[in-house]
């Protein structure tokens, strides 16, 4: 006979169910043991990022072979200066002797100087005028070259890179003006007008220095700053065949300094006239007379200065640029 389970046994009383729930709630909850996590170490990606940023900061400077690069700057500047110094010293002397009246004409002074060069080359090449011109242009080229080297090192550019900005203009102008004023001061004393054979050379007045400074600033801007700016425009107008023979930069290095001589020559002549014809105390020479003297020698002196500037900043500039580039490419 099947045993029947009482209905009261099959049902859970409400009071006992509530007691079970309360007991379960009151029972302590087992705690899961916790472990302190070690501090997170820098991830490999963040470490590599910092390393790359540090490396890029270091690579912003290109100091490879820096002493040798400065030596290359000096070598190229000296080579260019030595190449052009004899010719320029002869032209400068002829311009000053013509303006002062020491020579009957500019061409006569040129012929006499060239004859001396052929007859006594060693004495002319080692003479004081040639040394002064060598100092002028070697110093000017060296300043421009050294600034290019400093710029390429600071910006992480190749050693052969060149710059064209206000810093280069200011540095090269300062060097050129200082050296050129010193050279002109010596030249006017050597070849300028002298009151008598026994008198010492007169001091150069300040207005002469101001005119020579302005003249040189114009020439320096046209020689160092304009060519890199004009080169792309000249290249764009040259045929492909012509570009293989001559670059726009080379053409600009010849054309720009030569063209500005039409503007700078009157400044040069006026400075010479102020020295050669000083105003007497209480009596100033009229500017009309000075302008007449400048105008009478303008074209012939401008042509002579073009012939002087083409070797100075044309031939000399090209030689300096190419020698420096070849030396720097070997050091890169």
XYZ file of C-alpha atoms in Angstrom:
332
model
C 0.000 0.000 0.000
C 1.449 3.308 -0.982
C 2.189 5.606 1.811
C 0.782 9.049 1.342
C 2.819 12.019 2.447
C 0.893 14.530 4.393
C 0.291 17.807 2.627
C 1.721 19.672 5.579
C 5.067 17.902 5.050
C 5.153 18.811 1.311
C 4.692 22.505 2.007
C 7.302 24.748 3.529
C 5.962 26.909 6.198
C 6.306 30.599 5.612
C 8.016 31.180 8.934
C 10.736 28.582 8.389
C 11.458 29.958 4.846
C 11.886 33.447 6.215
C 14.182 32.123 8.930
C 16.355 30.401 6.319
C 16.661 33.586 4.256
C 17.560 35.613 7.328
C 20.146 33.047 8.365
C 21.699 33.073 4.930
C 21.865 36.860 4.966
C 23.412 36.887 8.423
C 26.046 34.302 7.513
C 29.432 35.886 6.743
C 30.198 36.133 3.066
C 33.385 34.302 2.184
C 36.084 36.792 1.156
C 38.080 36.182 -1.928
C 41.747 36.743 -1.200
C 43.056 39.800 -3.001
C 46.570 40.377 -4.212
C 48.155 43.800 -4.707
C 48.875 44.425 -8.317
C 52.374 45.636 -9.057
C 52.601 49.084 -10.640
C 52.195 48.989 -14.360
C 55.492 49.232 -16.120
C 55.893 51.456 -19.147
C 54.627 49.680 -22.169
C 57.112 48.918 -24.938
C 55.259 51.243 -27.276
C 55.563 54.244 -24.917
C 59.246 53.489 -24.326
C 59.910 53.327 -28.038
C 57.998 56.573 -28.559
C 60.162 58.359 -26.008
C 63.281 56.881 -27.543
C 62.220 57.995 -31.007
C 61.470 61.533 -29.809
C 64.837 61.690 -28.050
C 66.535 60.358 -31.160
C 64.771 62.873 -33.400
C 65.786 65.701 -31.067
C 69.381 64.515 -31.297
C 69.186 64.174 -35.069
C 68.137 67.814 -35.436
C 71.840 68.675 -35.162
C 74.242 67.545 -37.866
C 77.693 67.833 -36.285
C 79.388 65.106 -38.293
C 82.950 66.133 -39.247
C 82.257 69.676 -38.051
C 85.933 70.775 -37.664
C 86.735 69.391 -41.116
C 83.731 71.246 -42.537
C 85.025 74.561 -41.183
C 88.430 73.735 -42.690
C 86.695 73.163 -46.032
C 85.013 76.562 -45.673
C 88.421 78.187 -45.200
C 90.034 76.272 -48.068
C 87.321 77.148 -50.596
C 87.246 80.812 -49.518
C 91.034 81.140 -49.773
C 91.149 79.439 -53.174
C 88.484 81.750 -54.585
C 90.083 84.863 -53.070
C 93.574 84.013 -54.332
C 92.240 83.404 -57.841
C 90.600 86.812 -58.229
C 92.793 89.088 -56.071
C 95.405 90.097 -58.712
C 92.852 91.175 -61.335
C 90.634 93.037 -58.869
C 93.545 94.893 -57.291
C 94.563 96.167 -60.738
C 91.021 97.314 -61.571
C 90.540 99.009 -58.184
C 93.839 100.815 -58.569
C 92.955 102.049 -62.050
C 89.554 103.382 -60.895
C 91.124 105.291 -58.010
C 94.036 106.656 -60.036
C 91.630 107.822 -62.733
C 89.351 109.524 -60.194
C 92.261 111.213 -58.407
C 94.055 112.350 -61.557
C 97.188 110.326 -60.878
C 96.724 108.572 -64.217
C 95.728 110.337 -67.457
C 92.919 107.820 -67.981
C 91.531 104.589 -66.626
C 92.848 102.626 -69.607
C 96.348 104.081 -69.146
C 96.417 102.928 -65.532
C 95.178 99.472 -66.549
C 97.898 99.135 -69.184
C 100.619 100.188 -66.747
C 99.448 97.722 -64.090
C 99.130 94.837 -66.549
C 102.611 95.564 -67.897
C 103.966 95.450 -64.339
C 102.174 92.122 -63.757
C 103.779 90.601 -66.853
C 107.226 92.036 -66.145
C 107.324 91.393 -62.383
C 104.585 88.860 -61.553
C 106.023 87.848 -58.193
C 106.241 91.391 -56.862
C 102.703 92.219 -58.037
C 101.165 89.012 -56.657
C 102.822 89.560 -53.276
C 102.201 93.312 -53.200
C 100.172 95.099 -50.541
C 97.212 95.905 -52.873
C 96.868 92.238 -53.876
C 97.096 91.119 -50.243
C 94.393 93.602 -49.236
C 92.027 92.299 -51.917
C 92.775 88.691 -50.933
C 91.935 89.522 -47.316
C 88.700 91.207 -48.403
C 87.233 88.405 -50.513
C 88.616 85.420 -48.619
C 87.152 86.928 -45.446
C 83.797 87.601 -47.108
C 83.523 84.098 -48.578
C 84.662 82.516 -45.318
C 81.957 84.350 -43.374
C 79.231 83.213 -45.787
C 80.579 79.644 -45.825
C 80.846 79.417 -42.048
C 77.284 80.665 -41.657
C 76.088 77.970 -44.078
C 77.936 75.350 -42.033
C 76.455 76.572 -38.753
C 72.981 76.669 -40.323
C 73.245 73.147 -41.751
C 74.534 71.810 -38.422
C 71.774 73.466 -36.386
C 68.979 72.375 -38.737
C 70.196 68.842 -39.401
C 70.696 69.485 -43.107
C 73.455 68.029 -45.324
C 76.889 69.599 -45.005
C 76.747 70.916 -48.586
C 73.482 72.825 -48.004
C 73.485 76.607 -48.430
C 71.203 79.202 -46.868
C 69.739 82.477 -48.151
C 68.207 84.592 -45.446
C 68.592 87.733 -43.340
C 71.237 86.144 -41.104
C 73.493 85.372 -44.044
C 73.022 88.852 -45.487
C 73.793 90.500 -42.140
C 76.888 88.398 -41.443
C 78.392 88.580 -44.930
C 77.583 92.297 -45.226
C 79.216 93.058 -41.887
C 82.376 91.177 -42.831
C 82.513 92.606 -46.352
C 81.828 96.190 -45.301
C 84.404 96.127 -42.509
C 87.093 94.570 -44.700
C 86.223 96.652 -47.765
C 86.267 99.934 -45.854
C 89.680 98.989 -44.490
C 90.865 98.077 -48.000
C 89.491 101.287 -49.535
C 91.063 103.350 -46.764
C 94.443 101.888 -47.670
C 93.829 102.221 -51.414
C 92.854 105.896 -51.313
C 95.996 106.572 -49.306
C 98.101 104.627 -51.801
C 96.502 105.853 -55.027
C 94.333 108.858 -54.117
C 95.122 112.537 -54.554
C 97.859 113.937 -52.324
C 98.349 117.657 -51.750
C 102.101 117.449 -52.312
C 104.761 114.803 -52.725
C 105.972 115.269 -49.156
C 102.638 115.403 -47.379
C 101.131 112.378 -45.667
C 97.806 110.952 -46.868
C 94.736 112.716 -45.545
C 92.345 110.917 -43.198
C 89.277 109.474 -44.890
C 86.164 111.502 -43.908
C 83.141 109.800 -42.359
C 80.799 110.475 -45.338
C 83.157 108.398 -47.479
C 82.802 105.484 -45.077
C 79.005 105.814 -45.165
C 78.927 105.798 -48.984
C 81.315 102.847 -49.211
C 79.198 100.953 -46.667
C 75.984 101.491 -48.630
C 77.756 100.507 -51.850
C 78.968 97.252 -50.331
C 75.608 96.356 -48.770
C 73.967 96.628 -52.193
C 76.663 94.471 -53.777
C 76.563 91.835 -51.027
C 72.780 91.518 -51.231
C 73.006 91.005 -54.995
C 75.881 88.532 -54.660
C 74.776 86.242 -51.819
C 71.033 86.662 -51.314
C 69.618 87.290 -54.774
C 71.161 84.299 -56.652
C 69.362 81.563 -54.629
C 66.094 83.483 -55.070
C 66.560 84.109 -58.801
C 67.898 80.640 -59.647
C 64.489 78.831 -59.815
C 63.048 81.547 -62.061
C 66.036 81.424 -64.389
C 65.919 77.609 -64.479
C 62.226 77.764 -65.430
C 63.089 79.891 -68.472
C 66.047 77.805 -69.660
C 65.670 74.904 -72.043
C 66.547 71.424 -70.827
C 69.639 71.344 -73.033
C 70.852 74.704 -71.738
C 70.221 73.711 -68.113
C 72.625 70.809 -68.571
C 75.356 73.304 -69.486
C 74.688 76.104 -67.028
C 72.434 76.207 -63.989
C 70.181 79.053 -62.995
C 72.251 79.567 -59.840
C 75.464 79.983 -61.828
C 73.804 82.463 -64.186
C 72.375 84.440 -61.263
C 75.782 84.560 -59.564
C 77.139 86.359 -62.632
C 74.169 88.549 -63.566
C 72.912 89.893 -60.224
C 76.161 91.437 -58.902
C 77.009 92.868 -62.323
C 73.599 94.500 -62.811
C 73.611 96.400 -59.508
C 76.859 98.168 -60.401
C 74.831 100.735 -62.318
C 73.321 101.684 -58.947
C 76.359 101.314 -56.681
C 78.970 102.993 -58.907
C 77.743 106.585 -58.285
C 78.037 105.951 -54.538
C 81.605 104.776 -55.037
C 82.536 107.772 -57.200
C 80.966 110.252 -54.804
C 82.959 108.791 -51.916
C 86.166 109.123 -53.927
C 85.298 112.701 -54.898
C 84.714 113.651 -51.260
C 88.225 112.412 -50.491
C 89.979 113.790 -53.571
C 88.305 117.230 -53.433
C 87.689 118.081 -49.784
C 85.794 121.261 -49.050
C 87.906 124.130 -47.763
C 87.044 125.550 -44.325
C 84.106 127.891 -44.714
C 83.628 126.998 -48.378
C 81.739 123.890 -49.392
C 82.094 122.539 -52.888
C 78.644 122.667 -54.530
C 76.915 119.322 -54.934
C 76.284 120.259 -58.552
C 80.040 120.145 -59.168
C 80.389 116.825 -57.397
C 77.491 115.342 -59.369
C 79.102 116.553 -62.605
C 82.311 114.712 -61.671
C 80.363 111.575 -60.796
C 78.331 111.681 -63.999
C 81.390 112.178 -66.212
C 82.977 108.961 -64.882
C 79.777 106.970 -64.302
C 79.638 104.760 -67.384
C 83.349 104.019 -67.725
C 83.653 103.331 -63.990
C 80.492 101.199 -63.994
C 81.938 99.130 -66.846
C 85.195 98.755 -64.917
C 83.332 97.762 -61.759
C 81.292 95.203 -63.710
C 84.597 93.745 -64.920
C 85.707 93.796 -61.293
C 82.529 92.321 -59.820
C 82.225 89.502 -62.364
C 85.487 87.925 -61.186
C 84.901 88.938 -57.566
C 81.395 87.578 -57.011
C 80.842 85.819 -60.343
C 83.968 83.752 -60.952
C 84.971 83.878 -57.301
C 81.465 83.031 -56.134
C 81.163 80.080 -58.502
C 84.626 78.765 -57.564
C 83.889 79.131 -53.861
C 80.495 77.431 -54.210
C 81.744 74.493 -56.283
C 84.922 73.871 -54.287
C 82.962 73.994 -51.034
C 80.244 71.671 -52.362
C 82.794 69.109 -53.578
C 84.640 69.154 -50.262
C 81.443 68.958 -48.219
C 80.061 66.057 -50.239
C 83.182 64.075 -49.351
C 82.576 64.785 -45.668
C 78.863 63.860 -45.632
